[in-house]
Coordinates of C-alpha atoms and ligand atoms in Angstrom, one line a residue:
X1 CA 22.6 -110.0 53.9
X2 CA 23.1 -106.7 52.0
X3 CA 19.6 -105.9 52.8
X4 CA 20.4 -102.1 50.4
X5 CA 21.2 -104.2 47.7
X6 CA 18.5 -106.3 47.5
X7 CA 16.3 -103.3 47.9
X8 CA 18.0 -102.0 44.8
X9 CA 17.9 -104.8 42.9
X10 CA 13.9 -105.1 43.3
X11 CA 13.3 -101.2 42.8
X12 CA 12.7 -100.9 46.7
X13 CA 15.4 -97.7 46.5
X14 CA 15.6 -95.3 43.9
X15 CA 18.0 -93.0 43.6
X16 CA 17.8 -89.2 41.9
X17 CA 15.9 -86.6 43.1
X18 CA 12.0 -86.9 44.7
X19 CA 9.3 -85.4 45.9
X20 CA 8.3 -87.1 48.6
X21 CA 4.9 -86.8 49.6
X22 CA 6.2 -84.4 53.3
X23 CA 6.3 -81.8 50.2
X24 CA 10.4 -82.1 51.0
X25 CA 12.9 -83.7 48.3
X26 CA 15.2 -86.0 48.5
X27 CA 17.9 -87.4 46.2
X28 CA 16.2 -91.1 47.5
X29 CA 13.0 -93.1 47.6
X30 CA 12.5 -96.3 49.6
X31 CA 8.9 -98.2 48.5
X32 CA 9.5 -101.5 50.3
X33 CA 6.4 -103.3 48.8
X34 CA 8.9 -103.7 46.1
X35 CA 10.9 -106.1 47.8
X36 CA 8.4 -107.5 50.0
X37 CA 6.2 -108.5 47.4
X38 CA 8.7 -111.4 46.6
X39 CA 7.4 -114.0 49.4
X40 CA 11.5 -115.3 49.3
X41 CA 12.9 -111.7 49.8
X42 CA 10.5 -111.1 52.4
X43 CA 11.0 -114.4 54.2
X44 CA 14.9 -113.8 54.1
X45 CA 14.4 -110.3 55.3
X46 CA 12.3 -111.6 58.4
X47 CA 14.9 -114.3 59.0
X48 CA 17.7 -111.5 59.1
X49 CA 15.7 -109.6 62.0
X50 CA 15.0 -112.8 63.5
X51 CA 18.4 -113.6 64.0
X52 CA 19.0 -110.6 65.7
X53 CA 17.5 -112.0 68.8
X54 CA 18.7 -115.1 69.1
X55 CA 18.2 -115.4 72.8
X56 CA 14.8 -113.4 73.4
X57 CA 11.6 -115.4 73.1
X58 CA 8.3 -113.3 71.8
X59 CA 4.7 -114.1 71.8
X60 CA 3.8 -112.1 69.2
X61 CA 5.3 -109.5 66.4
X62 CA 3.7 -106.1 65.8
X63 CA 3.7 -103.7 63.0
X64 CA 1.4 -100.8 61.9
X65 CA -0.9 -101.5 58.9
X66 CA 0.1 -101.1 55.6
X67 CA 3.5 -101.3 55.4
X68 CA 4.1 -103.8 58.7
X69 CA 1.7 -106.2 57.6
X70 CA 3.8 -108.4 55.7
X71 CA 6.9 -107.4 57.3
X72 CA 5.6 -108.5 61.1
X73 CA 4.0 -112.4 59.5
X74 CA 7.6 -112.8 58.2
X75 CA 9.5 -112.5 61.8
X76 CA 6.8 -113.9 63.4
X77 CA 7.0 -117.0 61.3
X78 CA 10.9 -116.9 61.8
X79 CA 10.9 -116.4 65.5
X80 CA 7.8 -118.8 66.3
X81 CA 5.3 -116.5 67.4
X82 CA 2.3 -114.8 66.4
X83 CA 2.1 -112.2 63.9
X84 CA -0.2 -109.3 64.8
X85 CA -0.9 -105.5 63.1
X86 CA -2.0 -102.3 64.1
X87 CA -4.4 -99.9 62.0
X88 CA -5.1 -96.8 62.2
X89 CA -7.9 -94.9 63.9
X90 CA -9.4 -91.8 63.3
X91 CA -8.6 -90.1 66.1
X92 CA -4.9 -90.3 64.6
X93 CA -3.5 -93.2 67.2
X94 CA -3.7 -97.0 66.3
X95 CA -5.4 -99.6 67.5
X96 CA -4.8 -103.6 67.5
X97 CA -6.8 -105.4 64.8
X98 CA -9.7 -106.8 66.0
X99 CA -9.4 -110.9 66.0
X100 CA -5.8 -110.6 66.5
X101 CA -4.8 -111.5 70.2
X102 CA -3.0 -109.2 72.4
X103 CA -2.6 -110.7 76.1
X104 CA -1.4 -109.0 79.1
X105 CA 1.8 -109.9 79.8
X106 CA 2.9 -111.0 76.3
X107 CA 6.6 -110.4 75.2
X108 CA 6.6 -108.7 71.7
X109 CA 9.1 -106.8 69.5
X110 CA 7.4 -104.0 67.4
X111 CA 8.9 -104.1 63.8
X112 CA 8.4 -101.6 60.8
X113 CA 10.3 -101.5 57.6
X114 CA 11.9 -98.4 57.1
X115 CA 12.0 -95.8 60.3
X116 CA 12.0 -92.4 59.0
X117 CA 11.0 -90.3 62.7
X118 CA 9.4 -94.0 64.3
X119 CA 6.0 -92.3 65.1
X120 CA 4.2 -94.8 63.1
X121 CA 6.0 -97.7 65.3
X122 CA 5.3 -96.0 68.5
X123 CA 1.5 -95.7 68.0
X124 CA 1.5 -99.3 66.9
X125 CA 3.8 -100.1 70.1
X126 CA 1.3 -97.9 72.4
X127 CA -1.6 -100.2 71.1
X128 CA 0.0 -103.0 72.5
X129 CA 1.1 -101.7 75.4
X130 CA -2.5 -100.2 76.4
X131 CA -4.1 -104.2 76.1
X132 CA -0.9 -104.8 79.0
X133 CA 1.6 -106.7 76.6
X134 CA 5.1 -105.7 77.6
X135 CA 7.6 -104.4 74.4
X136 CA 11.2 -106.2 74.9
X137 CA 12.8 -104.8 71.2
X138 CA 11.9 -102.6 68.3
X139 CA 13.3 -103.7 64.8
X140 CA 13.5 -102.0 61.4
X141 CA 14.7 -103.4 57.5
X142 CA 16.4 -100.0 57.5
X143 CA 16.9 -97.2 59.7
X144 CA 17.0 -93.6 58.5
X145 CA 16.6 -91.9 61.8
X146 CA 19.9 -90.8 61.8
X147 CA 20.1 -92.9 65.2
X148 CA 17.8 -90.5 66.4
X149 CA 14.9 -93.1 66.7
X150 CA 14.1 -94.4 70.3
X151 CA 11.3 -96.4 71.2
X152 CA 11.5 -97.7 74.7
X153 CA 13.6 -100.5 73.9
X154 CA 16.8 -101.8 72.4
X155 CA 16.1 -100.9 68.5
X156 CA 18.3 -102.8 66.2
X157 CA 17.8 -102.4 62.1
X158 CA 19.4 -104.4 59.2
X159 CA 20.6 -101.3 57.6
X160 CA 21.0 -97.5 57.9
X161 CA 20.7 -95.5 55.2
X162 CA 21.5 -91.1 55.8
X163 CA 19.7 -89.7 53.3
X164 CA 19.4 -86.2 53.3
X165 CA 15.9 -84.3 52.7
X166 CA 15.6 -81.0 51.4
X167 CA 13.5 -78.0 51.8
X168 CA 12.3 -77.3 48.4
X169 CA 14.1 -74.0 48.6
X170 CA 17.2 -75.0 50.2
X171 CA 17.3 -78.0 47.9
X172 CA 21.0 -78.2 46.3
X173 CA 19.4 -80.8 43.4
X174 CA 16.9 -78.3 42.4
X175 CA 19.8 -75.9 42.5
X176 CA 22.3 -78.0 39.6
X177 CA 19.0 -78.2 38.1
X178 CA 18.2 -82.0 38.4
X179 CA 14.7 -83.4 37.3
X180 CA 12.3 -84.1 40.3
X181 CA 10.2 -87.1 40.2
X182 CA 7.1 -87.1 41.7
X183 CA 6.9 -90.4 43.4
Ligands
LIG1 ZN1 14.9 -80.5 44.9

């Protein structure tokens, strides 16, 4: 699957020059509720992770609320287990959603669609960890860590995508004068 061009071909990735909301710019914008709001792109895309672990066996999928919602029913349905979110609290960590069963001892793979710095995932991975489940794997759509991401655990992503982001003032497409978007 060329997970990029599917998220180009749904508006998932734009290309030019934004503002992201950090206040930094960058010549591109990922919104993955683009794609994931087609229940077949989503369901292939949650196949693709699934079949990265073809030998592991999970009790249940994690992701942080919003953006993980989605993303962790549609590996969960592909590898057989239960799909579970985190949300946030506000002291700033996240916590499991209530109703949704975390066990100790439960094998589970912590998923999130794009990993920027992977704080998001690791607050959704220390939720589950603090109710004694044990994380075997960590799994992105597309990584733009610059590999710098680590979580713990073998973290394997469908794509990686190095896209720089500017300092307003050190931005080189503010300097040949190209349009910003607000996004
Ligand atoms: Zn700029």
């Amino acid at each position: 699957m060329d997970v990029l061009e599917l998220y180009r071909k749904t508006g998932a990735l734009l290309e030019g020059h934004f503002l992201l909301r950090s206040g930094r710019h960058s010549p591109v914008f990922l919104q993955s509720a683009a794609l994931l709001q087609h229940p077949l792109f989503a369901e292939a895309v949650g196949e693709a992770i699934a079949e990265k672990f073809p030998d592991e066996r999970f009790d249940f999928v994690i992701g942080p609320a919003i953006g993980g919602v989605v993303l962790s029913f549609v590996v969960a349905r592909a590898l057989g287990a239960r799909a579970v979110f985190a949300e946030k609290t506000p002291e700033g960590g996240m916590t499991i959603r209530p109703g949704l069963e975390v066990n100790a001892g439960d094998r589970f793979l912590a998923v999130e669609d794009v990993v920027t710095t992977g704080g998001s995932l690791r607050k959704a991975i220390e939720a589950a960890k603090a109710r004694g489940a044990v994380l075997q794997a960590a799994a992105a759509i597309i990584d733009r860590s610059g590999g710098t991401a680590r979580f713990g655990a073998p973290f394997v992503a469908l794509a990686r995508l190095e896209a720089p982001v500017h300092d307003p003032e050190a931005c080189p497409l503010c300097r040949r004068g190209v349009p910003l978007e607000e996004v």
